[in-house]
Coordinates of C-alpha atoms and ligand atoms in Angstrom, one line a residue:
M48 CA 79.2 86.7 88.7
W49 CA 82.4 87.1 87.8
S50 CA 84.5 89.7 87.5
A51 CA 88.6 90.8 87.3
V52 CA 90.3 94.6 87.3
A53 CA 93.9 95.0 87.2
T54 CA 96.9 97.7 86.4
W55 CA 98.3 98.7 83.4
E56 CA 97.3 97.7 80.0
F57 CA 99.9 95.6 80.3
S58 CA 96.9 93.4 82.7
L59 CA 94.5 93.0 79.0
Q60 CA 96.2 89.5 79.1
T61 CA 95.8 89.0 83.0
I62 CA 92.0 89.6 82.4
E63 CA 91.5 87.1 79.4
K64 CA 93.0 84.5 81.4
A65 CA 91.4 85.5 84.5
K66 CA 88.3 84.8 82.4
E67 CA 88.7 81.4 80.7
I68 CA 88.9 80.1 84.5
L69 CA 86.8 82.3 86.6
S70 CA 83.6 82.0 83.1
Q71 CA 84.2 77.9 84.2
N72 CA 83.1 78.8 87.5
G73 CA 87.2 78.1 88.2
N74 CA 88.1 80.3 92.2
A75 CA 89.5 84.1 92.4
L76 CA 93.1 83.3 94.4
D77 CA 93.6 80.4 90.9
A78 CA 92.4 83.3 88.4
A79 CA 94.4 86.2 89.9
E80 CA 97.8 83.8 90.2
A81 CA 97.2 82.8 86.3
G82 CA 96.8 85.7 85.5
V83 CA 99.6 87.9 87.2
R84 CA 102.2 84.2 85.7
L85 CA 101.3 85.1 82.3
V86 CA 102.5 89.5 82.9
E87 CA 105.1 87.9 84.4
S88 CA 106.5 86.0 81.7
D89 CA 105.8 88.5 78.8
P90 CA 109.1 90.2 78.8
N91 CA 107.7 93.2 76.9
V92 CA 106.8 94.3 80.5
E93 CA 109.5 96.2 81.2
S94 CA 108.5 96.6 85.3
V95 CA 107.0 92.5 86.5
G96 CA 108.7 89.5 86.4
R97 CA 111.0 88.6 83.2
G98 CA 112.3 91.9 81.5
G99 CA 111.5 93.6 84.9
F100 CA 114.1 96.5 85.7
L101 CA 117.2 95.8 87.3
N102 CA 118.4 97.4 90.2
A103 CA 121.3 99.6 90.0
D104 CA 123.5 96.9 90.8
G105 CA 122.1 96.0 86.8
D106 CA 120.3 92.5 89.1
L107 CA 117.2 91.9 88.9
E108 CA 115.5 91.1 92.2
L109 CA 111.3 90.7 92.8
D110 CA 108.4 91.1 94.7
G111 CA 105.1 89.4 94.6
A112 CA 102.0 88.2 97.0
V113 CA 98.5 87.6 97.4
M114 CA 95.4 87.1 99.5
D115 CA 93.1 85.6 99.9
G116 CA 90.2 87.7 100.5
T117 CA 88.0 84.4 102.1
T118 CA 90.5 83.3 104.8
M119 CA 92.2 86.4 104.6
K120 CA 95.2 85.1 104.8
F121 CA 97.7 87.0 102.6
G122 CA 101.2 85.6 101.1
V123 CA 104.7 87.8 100.3
A124 CA 108.2 87.0 98.2
A125 CA 109.8 90.2 99.2
G126 CA 113.8 90.8 97.3
V127 CA 114.1 87.9 95.5
K128 CA 116.2 86.9 92.8
G129 CA 116.8 83.5 90.1
F130 CA 113.5 83.1 89.9
E131 CA 110.7 84.8 87.3
H132 CA 107.2 83.8 89.4
P133 CA 108.0 85.5 93.0
V134 CA 103.5 85.4 92.7
T135 CA 104.0 81.9 93.1
I136 CA 106.7 81.7 95.5
A137 CA 104.1 84.4 97.5
R138 CA 101.2 82.1 97.3
A139 CA 103.1 78.9 98.8
V140 CA 104.8 81.2 101.7
M141 CA 100.8 81.7 102.6
E142 CA 99.7 78.4 101.9
H143 CA 102.7 76.0 103.0
T144 CA 103.9 78.5 106.3
P145 CA 102.9 78.9 109.2
H146 CA 104.5 82.9 108.0
A147 CA 103.3 85.2 105.4
I148 CA 106.6 87.2 104.5
L149 CA 109.9 85.6 103.3
V150 CA 112.0 87.7 101.8
G151 CA 115.3 88.1 99.8
A152 CA 117.4 83.7 100.3
G153 CA 115.3 82.7 102.5
A154 CA 112.4 83.1 100.1
E155 CA 114.6 81.6 97.4
R156 CA 115.7 78.9 99.7
F157 CA 111.7 78.5 100.2
A158 CA 111.0 78.4 96.6
R159 CA 113.6 75.0 96.2
E160 CA 112.8 73.8 98.8
M161 CA 108.7 74.0 97.8
G162 CA 110.4 72.5 93.6
I163 CA 109.0 76.3 92.5
P164 CA 111.3 76.4 89.3
E165 CA 114.3 78.4 89.1
A166 CA 114.4 80.5 86.6
D167 CA 118.5 81.0 84.0
R168 CA 119.7 84.9 84.2
S169 CA 120.1 84.9 80.9
R170 CA 116.3 84.0 80.5
L171 CA 115.2 86.8 82.9
I172 CA 117.9 89.8 82.0
T173 CA 116.4 90.6 78.5
E174 CA 118.8 93.3 75.9
Q175 CA 116.6 95.9 77.2
A176 CA 116.0 95.3 80.2
K177 CA 120.3 95.7 80.4
K178 CA 120.4 98.6 77.8
V179 CA 117.9 101.3 80.4
W180 CA 119.8 100.1 83.1
E181 CA 123.3 100.9 81.2
E182 CA 121.1 104.5 81.0
K183 CA 121.2 105.0 84.7
K184 CA 118.5 106.5 84.6
K185 CA 115.7 106.1 87.0
I186 CA 113.2 106.0 84.7
G187 CA 110.3 103.6 86.4
H188 CA 108.3 101.4 87.6
D189 CA 105.0 100.0 87.3
T190 CA 103.7 96.7 89.1
I191 CA 100.6 94.8 88.3
G192 CA 98.1 94.3 91.0
A193 CA 94.6 92.6 90.1
I194 CA 91.5 91.6 91.8
T195 CA 88.9 88.2 91.0
L196 CA 85.8 88.1 91.8
D197 CA 84.7 84.5 91.6
P198 CA 80.7 82.7 91.0
L199 CA 81.0 81.6 94.3
G200 CA 81.9 85.4 95.3
N201 CA 85.5 84.6 96.6
M202 CA 87.9 87.2 96.2
A203 CA 91.6 87.8 96.0
A204 CA 94.2 89.9 95.3
A205 CA 98.1 89.4 93.7
T206 CA 100.2 91.9 92.3
S207 CA 103.5 91.6 91.0
T208 CA 106.5 93.5 90.7
S209 CA 110.6 94.3 89.7
G210 CA 109.8 97.7 91.6
A211 CA 111.8 101.0 90.9
S212 CA 115.1 101.1 88.3
M213 CA 117.7 101.2 89.6
K214 CA 116.2 100.9 92.7
T215 CA 118.9 100.6 96.0
P216 CA 120.0 97.0 96.0
G217 CA 117.1 95.3 99.1
R218 CA 114.3 98.1 98.7
V219 CA 110.6 96.6 98.7
G220 CA 107.8 99.0 97.3
D221 CA 104.8 98.8 98.3
S222 CA 103.3 96.0 96.1
P223 CA 104.2 92.7 99.3
I224 CA 103.1 94.8 101.7
I225 CA 99.1 94.6 103.1
G226 CA 97.5 97.6 103.2
S227 CA 99.2 99.1 101.1
G228 CA 100.0 97.4 97.9
F229 CA 97.7 95.0 98.2
Y230 CA 94.1 94.3 100.5
V231 CA 90.7 92.5 99.9
E232 CA 88.2 90.7 102.0
T233 CA 85.4 88.9 100.8
G234 CA 81.6 89.9 100.5
V235 CA 83.8 94.4 100.9
G236 CA 86.2 93.9 98.1
G237 CA 89.7 94.3 97.3
A238 CA 92.5 97.3 96.0
A239 CA 95.9 97.2 94.3
A240 CA 98.1 100.2 94.4
T241 CA 100.6 100.9 91.4
G242 CA 102.6 104.5 91.6
W243 CA 105.9 105.3 94.1
G244 CA 105.4 103.0 96.8
E245 CA 106.8 104.7 98.9
D246 CA 104.1 107.1 99.1
I247 CA 101.8 104.7 97.8
M248 CA 103.2 103.1 102.1
R249 CA 102.7 106.1 103.9
T250 CA 99.4 107.0 102.9
C251 CA 98.1 102.6 103.0
C252 CA 96.1 103.1 99.8
S253 CA 94.5 99.7 100.0
F254 CA 94.0 99.2 103.1
R255 CA 91.0 102.6 103.0
A256 CA 90.2 101.6 99.7
V257 CA 88.7 98.6 101.1
D258 CA 87.1 100.3 104.3
L259 CA 85.6 103.1 101.6
M260 CA 83.2 100.4 99.8
R261 CA 82.5 98.3 103.5
Y262 CA 81.2 101.1 104.3
G263 CA 79.4 101.1 100.8
M264 CA 81.2 103.8 99.3
S265 CA 81.4 103.1 94.8
P266 CA 84.3 101.2 93.7
Q267 CA 85.3 104.4 91.5
K268 CA 84.1 106.8 94.4
A269 CA 86.5 104.9 97.0
A270 CA 89.7 104.7 94.0
E271 CA 89.3 108.5 93.4
T272 CA 89.1 109.3 97.4
V273 CA 92.1 107.1 98.5
V274 CA 94.6 109.1 95.8
L275 CA 92.6 112.2 96.5
T276 CA 93.3 111.5 100.1
A277 CA 96.7 110.8 99.8
H278 CA 97.3 113.5 97.7
E279 CA 96.5 116.1 99.9
T280 CA 98.2 114.1 102.9
I281 CA 101.2 114.0 101.1
L282 CA 101.2 118.1 100.3
R283 CA 99.8 118.9 104.1
H284 CA 103.1 117.7 105.6
G285 CA 106.3 118.8 103.4
G286 CA 106.1 116.3 100.5
K287 CA 106.2 116.3 96.9
P288 CA 103.7 113.0 95.7
D289 CA 105.2 110.4 93.3
C290 CA 102.5 108.6 90.9
I291 CA 99.6 106.7 93.2
A292 CA 96.9 105.1 91.4
L293 CA 94.5 102.7 92.3
V294 CA 91.9 100.0 91.0
C295 CA 89.6 99.2 93.0
M296 CA 86.8 96.3 92.6
N297 CA 83.3 95.7 95.4
A298 CA 81.3 92.5 96.2
E299 CA 79.2 92.1 93.7
G300 CA 81.6 93.1 91.0
E301 CA 81.6 96.4 90.5
Y302 CA 85.7 98.2 89.7
G303 CA 87.1 101.5 89.3
G304 CA 90.7 103.3 88.9
A305 CA 91.5 106.7 90.0
A306 CA 95.1 108.1 89.7
N307 CA 97.1 112.1 90.5
H308 CA 99.2 111.4 87.2
Q309 CA 98.3 111.3 83.3
G310 CA 98.7 108.5 81.1
F311 CA 97.3 105.4 84.1
T312 CA 95.5 102.8 81.8
Y313 CA 93.9 99.3 83.4
A314 CA 91.8 95.9 82.6
C315 CA 88.5 94.6 83.5
G316 CA 86.0 91.9 82.3
S317 CA 83.3 90.7 83.9
E318 CA 80.1 88.2 83.0
N319 CA 79.2 91.5 81.7
D320 CA 81.6 93.0 80.2
A321 CA 83.6 91.6 77.7
P322 CA 87.6 92.3 78.9
H323 CA 88.4 95.9 77.4
V324 CA 91.3 98.9 78.6
V325 CA 90.0 101.9 80.5
Q326 CA 92.2 105.2 80.7
V327 CA 91.6 107.1 83.8
T328 CA 91.6 110.5 84.0
P329 CA 93.6 112.0 86.8
I330 CA 91.3 113.7 89.6
I331 CA 94.1 115.3 90.6
D332 CA 97.2 116.0 87.8
K333 CA 100.7 115.5 91.1
D334 CA 102.3 117.5 87.9
S335 CA 100.4 121.0 87.2
D336 CA 98.8 120.0 91.0
T337 CA 94.9 121.0 89.2
K338 CA 92.0 118.9 90.1
G339 CA 90.6 117.0 86.8
Ligands
LIG1131 N1 104.3 100.7 93.0 C1 106.1 99.8 92.9 C2 106.9 100.0 93.7 O1 107.0 101.1 94.0 C3 105.8 100.4 91.5 C4 104.9 100.9 91.1 O2 103.3 100.1 90.6 O3 104.7 101.4 90.2 O4 107.4 99.0 93.8

């Protein structure tokens, strides 16, 4: 059995790639990384990799992460400039250093030492991204977060984002933070988040979801429970919840997703389910605070 799930409609290409790799007995980590790289290179995806949202200085600073659910190792490259594929730097951190997280100039130097290709500013920063930046509006953020299962039962996670538009330089959101933006354990399940990173980090969404699946909850129920709990926790402590969305997969390759806002979509596919996009009905709507 193979299976793949990833945040947002734009990751249908990730699922197609994962299908290609996993249906030929490829491994979960290779499929997650290769699938995320496609989105990183797609200039039409405004919140990931090339063409991603710019920070307040008009610069592109990318975050990426991978986790191997079989070894429980993870790797992160955060706040990286001048590279198109933070997910690949993250994998190299995991596989070729005794560390898990490298940031900024250190991550860039390491990537160069590993022979990971740099990318020109003119390729990374698209006209569309410049136009959005010139409007100086905080208009968005989104992440690709992918979970994969291979026919041997190995599971992996990979995430990549440019983070919030107009972010303060140096800001890191949840996407490269283990337990918040991603978590996976072979034999149990995996989860990946998208939304306002500051809210996702303070409620540790991905680890919580995997733990619920550990105790037998379905991926759909785990996603809904975590999103609702995170939303209500923030409210209870006097905050105003922003966007929180999650995709989950269990060790059997079943998947699900939930959000506290309108418009969340995810892409998925498995041996038994052709790649497709799911429109999520919010479990609660942050803009009206009514249960969906
Ligand atoms: N969670 C990402 C961040 O805060 C953005 C997103 O997924 O919408 O950087």
